[in-house]
PDB file of C-alpha atoms and ligand atoms in Angstrom:
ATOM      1  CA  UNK E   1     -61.494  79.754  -2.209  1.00  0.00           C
ATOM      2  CA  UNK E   2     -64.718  81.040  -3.581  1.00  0.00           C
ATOM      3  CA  UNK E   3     -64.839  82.196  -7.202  1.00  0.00           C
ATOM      4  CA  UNK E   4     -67.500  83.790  -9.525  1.00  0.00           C
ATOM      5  CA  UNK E   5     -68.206  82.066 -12.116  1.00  0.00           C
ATOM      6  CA  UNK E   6     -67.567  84.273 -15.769  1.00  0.00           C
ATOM      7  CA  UNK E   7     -71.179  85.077 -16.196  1.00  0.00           C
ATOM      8  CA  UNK E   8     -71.815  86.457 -12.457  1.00  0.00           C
ATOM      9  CA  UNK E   9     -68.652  88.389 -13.229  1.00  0.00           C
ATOM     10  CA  UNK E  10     -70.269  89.920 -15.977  1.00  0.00           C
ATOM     11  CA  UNK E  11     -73.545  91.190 -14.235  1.00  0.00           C
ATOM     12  CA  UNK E  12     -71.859  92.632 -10.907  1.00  0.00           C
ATOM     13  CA  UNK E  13     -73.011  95.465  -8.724  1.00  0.00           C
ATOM     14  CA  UNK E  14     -71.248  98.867  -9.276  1.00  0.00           C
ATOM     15  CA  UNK E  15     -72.691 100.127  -6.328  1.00  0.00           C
ATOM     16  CA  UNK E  16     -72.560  97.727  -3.067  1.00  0.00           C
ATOM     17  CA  UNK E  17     -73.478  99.831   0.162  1.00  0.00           C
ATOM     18  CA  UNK E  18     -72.922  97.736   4.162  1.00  0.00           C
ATOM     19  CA  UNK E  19     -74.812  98.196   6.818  1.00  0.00           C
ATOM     20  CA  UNK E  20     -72.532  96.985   9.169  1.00  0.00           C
ATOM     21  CA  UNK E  21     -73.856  95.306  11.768  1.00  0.00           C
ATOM     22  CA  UNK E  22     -73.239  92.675  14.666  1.00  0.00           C
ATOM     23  CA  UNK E  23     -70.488  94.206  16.598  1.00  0.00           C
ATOM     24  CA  UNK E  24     -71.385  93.449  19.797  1.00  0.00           C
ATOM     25  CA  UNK E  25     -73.063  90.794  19.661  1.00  0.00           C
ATOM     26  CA  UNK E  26     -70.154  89.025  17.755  1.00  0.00           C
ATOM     27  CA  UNK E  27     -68.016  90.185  20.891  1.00  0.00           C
ATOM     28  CA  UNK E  28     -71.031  89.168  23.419  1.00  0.00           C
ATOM     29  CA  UNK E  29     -70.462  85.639  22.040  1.00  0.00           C
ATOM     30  CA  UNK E  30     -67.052  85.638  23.313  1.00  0.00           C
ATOM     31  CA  UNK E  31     -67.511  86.897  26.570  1.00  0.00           C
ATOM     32  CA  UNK E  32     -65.788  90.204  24.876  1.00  0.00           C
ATOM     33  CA  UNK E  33     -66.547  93.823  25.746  1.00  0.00           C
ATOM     34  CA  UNK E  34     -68.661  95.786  22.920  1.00  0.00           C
ATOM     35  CA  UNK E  35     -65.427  97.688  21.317  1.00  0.00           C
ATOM     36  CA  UNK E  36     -63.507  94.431  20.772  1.00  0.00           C
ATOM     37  CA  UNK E  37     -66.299  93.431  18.410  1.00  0.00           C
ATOM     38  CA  UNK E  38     -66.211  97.192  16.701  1.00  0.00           C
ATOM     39  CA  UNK E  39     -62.173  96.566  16.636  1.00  0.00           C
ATOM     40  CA  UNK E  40     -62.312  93.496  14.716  1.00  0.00           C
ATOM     41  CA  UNK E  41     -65.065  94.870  12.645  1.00  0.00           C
ATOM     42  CA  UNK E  42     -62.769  97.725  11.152  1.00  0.00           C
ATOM     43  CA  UNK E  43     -60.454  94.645  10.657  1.00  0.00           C
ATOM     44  CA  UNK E  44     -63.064  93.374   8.550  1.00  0.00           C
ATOM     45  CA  UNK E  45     -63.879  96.546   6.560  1.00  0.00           C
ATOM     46  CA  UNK E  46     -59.991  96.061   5.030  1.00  0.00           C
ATOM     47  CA  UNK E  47     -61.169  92.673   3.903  1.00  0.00           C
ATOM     48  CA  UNK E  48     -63.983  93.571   2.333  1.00  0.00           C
ATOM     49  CA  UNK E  49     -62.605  96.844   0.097  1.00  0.00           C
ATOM     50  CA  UNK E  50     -60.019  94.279  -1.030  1.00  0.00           C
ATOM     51  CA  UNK E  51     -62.513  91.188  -2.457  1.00  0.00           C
ATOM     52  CA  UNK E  52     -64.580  94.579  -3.844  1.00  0.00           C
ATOM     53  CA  UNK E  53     -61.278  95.423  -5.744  1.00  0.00           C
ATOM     54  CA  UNK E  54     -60.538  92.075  -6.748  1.00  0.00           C
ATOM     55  CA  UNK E  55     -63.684  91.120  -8.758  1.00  0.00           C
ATOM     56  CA  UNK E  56     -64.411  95.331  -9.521  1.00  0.00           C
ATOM     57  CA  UNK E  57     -66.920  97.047  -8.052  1.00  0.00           C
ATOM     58  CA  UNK E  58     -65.981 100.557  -8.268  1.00  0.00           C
ATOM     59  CA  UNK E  59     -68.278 101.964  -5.381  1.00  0.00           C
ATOM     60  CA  UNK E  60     -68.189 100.831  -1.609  1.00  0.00           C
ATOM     61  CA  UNK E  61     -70.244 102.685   1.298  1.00  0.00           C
ATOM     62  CA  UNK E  62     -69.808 101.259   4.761  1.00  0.00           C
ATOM     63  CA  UNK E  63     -72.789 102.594   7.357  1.00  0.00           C
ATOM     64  CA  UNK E  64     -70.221 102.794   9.997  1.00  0.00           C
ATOM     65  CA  UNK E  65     -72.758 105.515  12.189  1.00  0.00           C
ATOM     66  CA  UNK E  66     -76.057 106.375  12.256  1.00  0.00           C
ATOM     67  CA  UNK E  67     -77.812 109.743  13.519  1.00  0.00           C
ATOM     68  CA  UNK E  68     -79.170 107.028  16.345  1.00  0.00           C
ATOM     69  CA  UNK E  69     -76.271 105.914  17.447  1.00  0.00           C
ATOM     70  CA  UNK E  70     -75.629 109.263  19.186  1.00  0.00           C
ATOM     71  CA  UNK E  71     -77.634 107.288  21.695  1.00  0.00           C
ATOM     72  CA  UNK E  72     -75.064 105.174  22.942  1.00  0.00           C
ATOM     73  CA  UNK E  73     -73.368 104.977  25.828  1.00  0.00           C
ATOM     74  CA  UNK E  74     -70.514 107.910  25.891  1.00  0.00           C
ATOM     75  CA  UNK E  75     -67.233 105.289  26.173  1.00  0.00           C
ATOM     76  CA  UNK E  76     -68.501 102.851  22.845  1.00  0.00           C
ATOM     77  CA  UNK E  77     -68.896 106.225  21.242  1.00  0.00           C
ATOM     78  CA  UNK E  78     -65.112 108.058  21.791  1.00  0.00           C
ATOM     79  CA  UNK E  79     -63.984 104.195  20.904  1.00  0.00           C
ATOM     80  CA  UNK E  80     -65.655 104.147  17.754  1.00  0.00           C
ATOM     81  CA  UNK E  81     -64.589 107.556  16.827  1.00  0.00           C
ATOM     82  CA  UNK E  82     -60.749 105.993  17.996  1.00  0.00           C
ATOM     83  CA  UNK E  83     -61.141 103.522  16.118  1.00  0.00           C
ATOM     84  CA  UNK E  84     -61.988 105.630  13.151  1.00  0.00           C
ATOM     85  CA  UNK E  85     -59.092 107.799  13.534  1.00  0.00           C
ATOM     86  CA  UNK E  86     -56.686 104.882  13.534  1.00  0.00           C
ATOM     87  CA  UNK E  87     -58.345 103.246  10.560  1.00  0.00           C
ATOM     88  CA  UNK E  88     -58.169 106.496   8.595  1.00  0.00           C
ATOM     89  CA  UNK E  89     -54.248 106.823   9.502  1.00  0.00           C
ATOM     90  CA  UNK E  90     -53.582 103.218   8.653  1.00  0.00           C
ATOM     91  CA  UNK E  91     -55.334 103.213   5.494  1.00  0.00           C
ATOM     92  CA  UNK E  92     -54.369 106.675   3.711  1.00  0.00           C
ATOM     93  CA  UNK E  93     -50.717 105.048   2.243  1.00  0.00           C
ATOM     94  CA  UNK E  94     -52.503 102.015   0.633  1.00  0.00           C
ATOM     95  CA  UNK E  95     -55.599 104.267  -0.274  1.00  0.00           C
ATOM     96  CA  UNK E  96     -53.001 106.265  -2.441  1.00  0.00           C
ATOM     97  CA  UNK E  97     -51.214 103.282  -3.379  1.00  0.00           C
ATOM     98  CA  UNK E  98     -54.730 101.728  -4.986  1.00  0.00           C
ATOM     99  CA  UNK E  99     -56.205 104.986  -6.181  1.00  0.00           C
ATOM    100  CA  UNK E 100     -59.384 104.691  -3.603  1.00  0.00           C
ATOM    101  CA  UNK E 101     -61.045 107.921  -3.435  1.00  0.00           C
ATOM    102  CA  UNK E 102     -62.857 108.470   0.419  1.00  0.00           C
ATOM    103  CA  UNK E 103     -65.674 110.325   0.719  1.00  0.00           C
ATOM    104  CA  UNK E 104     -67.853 110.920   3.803  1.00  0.00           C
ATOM    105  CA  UNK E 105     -72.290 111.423   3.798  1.00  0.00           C
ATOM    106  CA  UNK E 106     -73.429 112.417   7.281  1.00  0.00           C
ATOM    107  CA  UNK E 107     -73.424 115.481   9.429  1.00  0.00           C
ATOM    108  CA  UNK E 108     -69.544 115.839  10.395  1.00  0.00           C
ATOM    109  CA  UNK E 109     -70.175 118.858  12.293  1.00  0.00           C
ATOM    110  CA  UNK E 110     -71.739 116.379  14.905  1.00  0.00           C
ATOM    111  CA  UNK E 111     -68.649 114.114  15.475  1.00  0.00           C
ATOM    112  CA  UNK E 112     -65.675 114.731  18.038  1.00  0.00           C
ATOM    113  CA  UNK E 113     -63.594 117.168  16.607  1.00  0.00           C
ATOM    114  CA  UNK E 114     -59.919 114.893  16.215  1.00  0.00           C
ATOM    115  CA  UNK E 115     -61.994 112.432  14.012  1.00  0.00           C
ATOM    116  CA  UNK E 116     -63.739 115.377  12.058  1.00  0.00           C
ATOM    117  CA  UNK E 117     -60.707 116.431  10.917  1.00  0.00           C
ATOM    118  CA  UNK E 118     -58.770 113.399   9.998  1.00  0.00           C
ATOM    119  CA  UNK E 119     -61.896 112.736   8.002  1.00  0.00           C
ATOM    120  CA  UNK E 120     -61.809 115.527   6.120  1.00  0.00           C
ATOM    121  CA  UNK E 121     -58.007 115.199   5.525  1.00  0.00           C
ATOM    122  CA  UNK E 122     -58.451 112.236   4.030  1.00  0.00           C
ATOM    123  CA  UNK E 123     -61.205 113.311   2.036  1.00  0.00           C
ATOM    124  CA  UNK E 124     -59.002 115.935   0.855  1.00  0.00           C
ATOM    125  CA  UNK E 125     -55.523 114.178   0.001  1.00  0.00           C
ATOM    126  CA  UNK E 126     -57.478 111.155  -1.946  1.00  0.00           C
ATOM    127  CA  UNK E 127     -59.813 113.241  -3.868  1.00  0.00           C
ATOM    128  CA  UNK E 128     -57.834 112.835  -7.052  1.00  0.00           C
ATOM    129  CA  UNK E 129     -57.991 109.259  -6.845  1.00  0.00           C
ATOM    130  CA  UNK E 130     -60.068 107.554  -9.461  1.00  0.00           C
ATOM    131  CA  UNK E 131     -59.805 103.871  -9.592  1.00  0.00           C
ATOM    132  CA  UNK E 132     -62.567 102.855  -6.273  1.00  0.00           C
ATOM    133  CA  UNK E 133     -64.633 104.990  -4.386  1.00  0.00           C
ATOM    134  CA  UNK E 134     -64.990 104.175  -0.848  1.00  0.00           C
ATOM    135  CA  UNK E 135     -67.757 106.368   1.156  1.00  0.00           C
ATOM    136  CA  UNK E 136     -68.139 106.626   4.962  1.00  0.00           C
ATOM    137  CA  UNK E 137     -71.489 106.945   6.345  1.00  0.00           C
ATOM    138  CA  UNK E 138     -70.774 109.094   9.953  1.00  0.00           C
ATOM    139  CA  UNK E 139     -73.771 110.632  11.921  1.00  0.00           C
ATOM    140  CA  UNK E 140     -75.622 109.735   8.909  1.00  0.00           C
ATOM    141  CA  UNK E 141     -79.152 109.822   9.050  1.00  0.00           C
ATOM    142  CA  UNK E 142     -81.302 109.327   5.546  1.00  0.00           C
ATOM    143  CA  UNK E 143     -83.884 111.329   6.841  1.00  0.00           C
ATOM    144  CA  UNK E 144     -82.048 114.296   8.044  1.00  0.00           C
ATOM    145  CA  UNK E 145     -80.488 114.145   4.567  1.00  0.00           C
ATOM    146  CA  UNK E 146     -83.585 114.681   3.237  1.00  0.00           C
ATOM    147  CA  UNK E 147     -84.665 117.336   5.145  1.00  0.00           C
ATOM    148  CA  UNK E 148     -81.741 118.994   4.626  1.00  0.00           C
ATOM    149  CA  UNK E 149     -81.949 118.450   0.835  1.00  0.00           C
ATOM    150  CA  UNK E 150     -84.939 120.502   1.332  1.00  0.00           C
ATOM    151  CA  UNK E 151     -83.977 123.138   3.059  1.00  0.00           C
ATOM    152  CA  UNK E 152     -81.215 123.637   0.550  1.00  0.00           C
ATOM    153  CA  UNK E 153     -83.172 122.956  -2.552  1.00  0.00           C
ATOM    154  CA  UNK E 154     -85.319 125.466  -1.414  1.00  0.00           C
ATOM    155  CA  UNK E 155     -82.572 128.587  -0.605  1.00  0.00           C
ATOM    156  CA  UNK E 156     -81.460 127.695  -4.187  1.00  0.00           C
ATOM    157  CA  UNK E 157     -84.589 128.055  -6.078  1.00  0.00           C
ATOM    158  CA  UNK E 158     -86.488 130.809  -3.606  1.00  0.00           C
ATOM    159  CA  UNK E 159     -88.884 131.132  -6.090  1.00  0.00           C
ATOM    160  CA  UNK E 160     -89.861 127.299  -7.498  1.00  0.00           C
ATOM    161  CA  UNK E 161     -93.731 126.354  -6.586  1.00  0.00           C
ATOM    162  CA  UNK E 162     -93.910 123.135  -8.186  1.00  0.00           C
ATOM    163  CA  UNK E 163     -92.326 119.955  -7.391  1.00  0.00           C
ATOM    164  CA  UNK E 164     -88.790 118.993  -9.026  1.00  0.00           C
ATOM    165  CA  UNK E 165     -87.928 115.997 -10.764  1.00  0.00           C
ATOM    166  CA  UNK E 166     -85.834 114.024  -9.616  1.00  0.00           C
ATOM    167  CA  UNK E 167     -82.477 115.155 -11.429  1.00  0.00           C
ATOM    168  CA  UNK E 168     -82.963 118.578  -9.997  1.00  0.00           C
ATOM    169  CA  UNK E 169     -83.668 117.325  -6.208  1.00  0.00           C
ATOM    170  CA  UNK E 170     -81.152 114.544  -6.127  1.00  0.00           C
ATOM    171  CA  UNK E 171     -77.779 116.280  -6.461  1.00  0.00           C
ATOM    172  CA  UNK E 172     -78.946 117.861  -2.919  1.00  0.00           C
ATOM    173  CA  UNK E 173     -78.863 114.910  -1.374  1.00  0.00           C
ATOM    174  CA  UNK E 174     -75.128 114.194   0.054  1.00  0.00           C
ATOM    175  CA  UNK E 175     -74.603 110.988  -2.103  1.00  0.00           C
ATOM    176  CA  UNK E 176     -74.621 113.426  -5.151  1.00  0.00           C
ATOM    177  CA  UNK E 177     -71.948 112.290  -7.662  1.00  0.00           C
ATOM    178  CA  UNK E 178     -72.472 108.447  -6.483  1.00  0.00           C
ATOM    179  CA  UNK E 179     -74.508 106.373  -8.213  1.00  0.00           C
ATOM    180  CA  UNK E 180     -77.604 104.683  -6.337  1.00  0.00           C
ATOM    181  CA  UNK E 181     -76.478 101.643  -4.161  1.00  0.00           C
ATOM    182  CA  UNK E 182     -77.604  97.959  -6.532  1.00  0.00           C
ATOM    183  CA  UNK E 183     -76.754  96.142  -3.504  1.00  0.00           C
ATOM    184  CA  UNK E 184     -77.328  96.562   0.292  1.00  0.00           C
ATOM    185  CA  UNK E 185     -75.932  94.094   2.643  1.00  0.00           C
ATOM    186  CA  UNK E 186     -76.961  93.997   6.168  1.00  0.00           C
ATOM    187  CA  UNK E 187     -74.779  91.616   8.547  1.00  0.00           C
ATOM    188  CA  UNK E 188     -76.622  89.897  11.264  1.00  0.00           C
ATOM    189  CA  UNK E 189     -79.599  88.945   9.930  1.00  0.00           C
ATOM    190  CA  UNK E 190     -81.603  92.133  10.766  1.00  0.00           C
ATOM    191  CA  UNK E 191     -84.329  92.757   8.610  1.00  0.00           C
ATOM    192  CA  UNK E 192     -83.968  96.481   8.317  1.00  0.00           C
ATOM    193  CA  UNK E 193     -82.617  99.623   6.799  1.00  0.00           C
ATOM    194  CA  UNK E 194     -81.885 101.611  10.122  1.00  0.00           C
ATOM    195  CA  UNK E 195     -82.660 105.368   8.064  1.00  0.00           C
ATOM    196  CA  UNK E 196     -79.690 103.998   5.286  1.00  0.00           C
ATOM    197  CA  UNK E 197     -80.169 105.851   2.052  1.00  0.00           C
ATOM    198  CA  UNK E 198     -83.605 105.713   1.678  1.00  0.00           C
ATOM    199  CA  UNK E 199     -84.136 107.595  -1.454  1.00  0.00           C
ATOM    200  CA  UNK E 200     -81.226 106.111  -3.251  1.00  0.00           C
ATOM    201  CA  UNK E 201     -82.228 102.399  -1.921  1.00  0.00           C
ATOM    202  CA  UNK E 202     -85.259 102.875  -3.755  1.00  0.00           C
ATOM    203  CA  UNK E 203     -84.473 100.145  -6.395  1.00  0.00           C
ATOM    204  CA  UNK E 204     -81.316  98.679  -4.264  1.00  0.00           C
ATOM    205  CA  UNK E 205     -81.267  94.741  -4.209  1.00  0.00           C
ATOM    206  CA  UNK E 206     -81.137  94.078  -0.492  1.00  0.00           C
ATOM    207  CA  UNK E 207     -78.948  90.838   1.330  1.00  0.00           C
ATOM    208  CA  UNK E 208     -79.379  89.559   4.437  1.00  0.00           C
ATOM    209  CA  UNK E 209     -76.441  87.950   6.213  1.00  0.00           C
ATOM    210  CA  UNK E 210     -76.743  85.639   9.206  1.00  0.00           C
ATOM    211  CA  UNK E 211     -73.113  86.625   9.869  1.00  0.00           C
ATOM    212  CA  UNK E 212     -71.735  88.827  12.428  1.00  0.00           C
ATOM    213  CA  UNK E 213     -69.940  91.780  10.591  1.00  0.00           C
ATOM    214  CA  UNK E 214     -66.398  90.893  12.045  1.00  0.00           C
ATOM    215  CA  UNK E 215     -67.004  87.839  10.528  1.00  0.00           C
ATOM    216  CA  UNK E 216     -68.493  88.656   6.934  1.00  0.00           C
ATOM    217  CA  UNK E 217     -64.918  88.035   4.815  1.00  0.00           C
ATOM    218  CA  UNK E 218     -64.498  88.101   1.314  1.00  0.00           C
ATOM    219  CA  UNK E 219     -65.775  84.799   0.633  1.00  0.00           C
ATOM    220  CA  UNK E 220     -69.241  85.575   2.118  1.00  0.00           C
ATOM    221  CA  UNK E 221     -68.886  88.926   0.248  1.00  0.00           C
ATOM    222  CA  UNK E 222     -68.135  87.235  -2.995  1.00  0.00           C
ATOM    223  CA  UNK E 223     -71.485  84.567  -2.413  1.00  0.00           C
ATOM    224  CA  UNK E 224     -73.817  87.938  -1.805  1.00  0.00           C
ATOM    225  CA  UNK E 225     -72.469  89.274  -5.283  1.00  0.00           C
ATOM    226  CA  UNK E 226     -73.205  85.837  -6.844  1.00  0.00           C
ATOM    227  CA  UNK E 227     -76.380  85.977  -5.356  1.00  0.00           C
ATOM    228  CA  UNK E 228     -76.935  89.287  -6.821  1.00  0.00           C
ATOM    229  CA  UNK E 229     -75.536  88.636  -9.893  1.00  0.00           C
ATOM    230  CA  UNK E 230     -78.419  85.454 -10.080  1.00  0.00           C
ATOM    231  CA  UNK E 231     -81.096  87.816  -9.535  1.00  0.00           C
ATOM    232  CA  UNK E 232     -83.308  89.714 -12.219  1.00  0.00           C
ATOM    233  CA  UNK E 233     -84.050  93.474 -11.780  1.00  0.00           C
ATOM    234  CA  UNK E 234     -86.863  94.492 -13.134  1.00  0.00           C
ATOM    235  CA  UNK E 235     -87.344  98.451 -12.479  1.00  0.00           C
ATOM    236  CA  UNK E 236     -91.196  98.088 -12.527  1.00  0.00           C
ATOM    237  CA  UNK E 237     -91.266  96.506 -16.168  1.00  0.00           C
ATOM    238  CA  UNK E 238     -92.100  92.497 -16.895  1.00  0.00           C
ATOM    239  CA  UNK E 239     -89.795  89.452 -16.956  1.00  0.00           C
ATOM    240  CA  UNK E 240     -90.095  89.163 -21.142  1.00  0.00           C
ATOM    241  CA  UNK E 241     -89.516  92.917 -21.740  1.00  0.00           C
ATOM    242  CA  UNK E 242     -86.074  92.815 -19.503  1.00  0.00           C
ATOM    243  CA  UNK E 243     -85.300  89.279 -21.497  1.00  0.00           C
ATOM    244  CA  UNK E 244     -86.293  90.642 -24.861  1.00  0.00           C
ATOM    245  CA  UNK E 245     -83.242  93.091 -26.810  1.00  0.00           C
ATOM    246  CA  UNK E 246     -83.702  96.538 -25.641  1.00  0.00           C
ATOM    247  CA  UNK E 247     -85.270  97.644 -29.339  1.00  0.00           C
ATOM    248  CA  UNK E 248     -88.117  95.397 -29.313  1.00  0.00           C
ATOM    249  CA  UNK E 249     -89.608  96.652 -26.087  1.00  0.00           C
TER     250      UNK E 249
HETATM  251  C1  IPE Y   1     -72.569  97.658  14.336  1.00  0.00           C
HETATM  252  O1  IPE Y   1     -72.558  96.749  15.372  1.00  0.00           O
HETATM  253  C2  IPE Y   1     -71.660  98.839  14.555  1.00  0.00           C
HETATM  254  C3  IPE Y   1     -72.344 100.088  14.848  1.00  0.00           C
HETATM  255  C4  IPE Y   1     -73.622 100.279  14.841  1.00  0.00           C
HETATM  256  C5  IPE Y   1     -71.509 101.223  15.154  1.00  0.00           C
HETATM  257  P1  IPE Y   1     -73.471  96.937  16.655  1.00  0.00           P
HETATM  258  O2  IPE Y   1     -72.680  97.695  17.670  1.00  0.00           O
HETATM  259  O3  IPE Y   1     -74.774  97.539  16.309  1.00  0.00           O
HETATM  260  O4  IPE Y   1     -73.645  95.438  17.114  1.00  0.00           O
HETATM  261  P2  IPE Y   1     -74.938  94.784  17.759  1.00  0.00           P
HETATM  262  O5  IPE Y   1     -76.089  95.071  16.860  1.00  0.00           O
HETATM  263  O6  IPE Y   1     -75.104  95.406  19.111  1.00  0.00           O
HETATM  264  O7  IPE Y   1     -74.614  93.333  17.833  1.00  0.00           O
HETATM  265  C1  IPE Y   2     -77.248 100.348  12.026  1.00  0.00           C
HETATM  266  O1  IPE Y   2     -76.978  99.462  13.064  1.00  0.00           O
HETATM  267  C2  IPE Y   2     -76.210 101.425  11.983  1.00  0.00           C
HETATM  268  C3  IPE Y   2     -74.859 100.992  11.641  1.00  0.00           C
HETATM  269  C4  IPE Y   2     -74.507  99.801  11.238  1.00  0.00           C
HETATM  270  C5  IPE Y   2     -73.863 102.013  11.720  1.00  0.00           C
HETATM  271  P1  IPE Y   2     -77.715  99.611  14.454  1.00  0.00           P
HETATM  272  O2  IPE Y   2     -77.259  98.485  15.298  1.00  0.00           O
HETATM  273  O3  IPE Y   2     -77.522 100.976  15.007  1.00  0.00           O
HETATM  274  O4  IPE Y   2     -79.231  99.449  14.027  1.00  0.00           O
HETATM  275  P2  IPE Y   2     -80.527  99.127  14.870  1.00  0.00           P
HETATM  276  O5  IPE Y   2     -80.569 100.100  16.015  1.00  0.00           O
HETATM  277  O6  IPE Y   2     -80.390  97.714  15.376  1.00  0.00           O
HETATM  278  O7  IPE Y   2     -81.650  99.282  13.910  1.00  0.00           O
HETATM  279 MG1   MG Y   3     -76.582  96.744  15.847  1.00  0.00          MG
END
């Protein structure tokens, strides 16, 4: 059974966001039609929020559908958004029971109907839950978000001309009230972000997994926090100023 030791413990993530990936190539490998793989990947998911609550990190986001993967074929799509619907019904009794809060960035308006709402009714009875935060990322697209952000910023301040700072634009992006992501693991060993939180990855730690998502479990969870918790972040400033106390530099 892996363990952290005491000290990784004490330098965790807060904020560990998934790009889930390896589906169907984890169900290729066993001769297995695409939406077995996504089936046992929700499995998965339940493993994962569990080792997150275990060792406490407070804020999980799961890529689970990106603005691309309108693209595929029309049967993996209403199986996904099946699947989603029966993960959403399983989960809402122990999601009370642990106090996980679920939250949802993307554009909604663009999934099927059934799984819009059950989305949003789960949003809705868990949003007074405060112990874990557990986000969805559904037709999500980072740079539609951004645009978007724009578009809004704008209609709220018709008459700015110069550019915002950060704190003003950021709270129109739809991660507002989440912190930025420390740690982004992708699953089967693709090198990329796939248009996942962009902006907010901007000083994110990133993982690679060789693993298959179905089969990234707590314990290779747990060694991707260790490794993260070995690692020194350095925001732009030098190794001796993050070593030295915080008054000297
Ligand atoms: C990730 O697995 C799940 C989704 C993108 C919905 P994939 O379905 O992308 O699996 P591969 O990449 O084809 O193996
Ligand atoms: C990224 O995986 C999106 C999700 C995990 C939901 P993809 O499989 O869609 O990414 P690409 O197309 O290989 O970049
Ligand atoms: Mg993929």
């Amino acid at each position: 059974m892996n363990q952290l030791s005491t000290e990784e413990k004490s330098n965790l993530p807060r904020h560990v966001a998934l790009i889930m990936d390896g589906n169907g190539r984890w169900a290729k490998s066993r001769k297995m039609p695409r939406l077995f793989g996504h089936r046992n990947g929700v499995e998965n998911v339940r493993a994962v929020v569990n080792a997150a609550k275990e060792v406490g990190v407070p804020y999980i986001t799961l890529y689970a559908f990106s603005t691309e993967n309108q693209n595929r074929p029309k049967d993996e799509k209403s199986g996904l958004m099946k699947l989603l619907e029966e993960f959403l019904k399983k989960e809402l009794r122990s999601m009370m029971e642990d106090g996980i809060r679920l939250r949802a960035i993307g554009d909604l308006s663009g999934l099927p109907p059934f799984a819009r709402r059950i989305v949003e009714d789960t949003i809705e009875q868990t949003k007074g839950n405060k112990n874990w935060n557990l986000t969805l990322a559904l037709n999500y697209g980072s740079r539609q978000e951004v645009l978007h952000a724009i578009a809004r910023y704008g209609q709220d301040n018709p008459s700015s001309t110069g550019v915002p700072s950060w704190e003003e634009f950021s709270p129109y992006l739809q991660t507002a009230g989440l912190p930025d992501p420390d740690l982004i693991i992708r699953t089967s060993g693709e090198f990329r972000l796939s248009n996942f939180l962009l902006l907010q990855a901007a000083y994110a730690e990133i993982f690679v997994s060789p693993l298959h998502w179905p089969d990234f479990g707590r314990d290779a969870f747990l060694d991707a926090l260790g490794n993260y918790a070995r690692r020194e972040r350095r925001f732009g400033k030098t190794s001796e100023q993050i070593q030295q106390p915080a008054h000297l530099s």
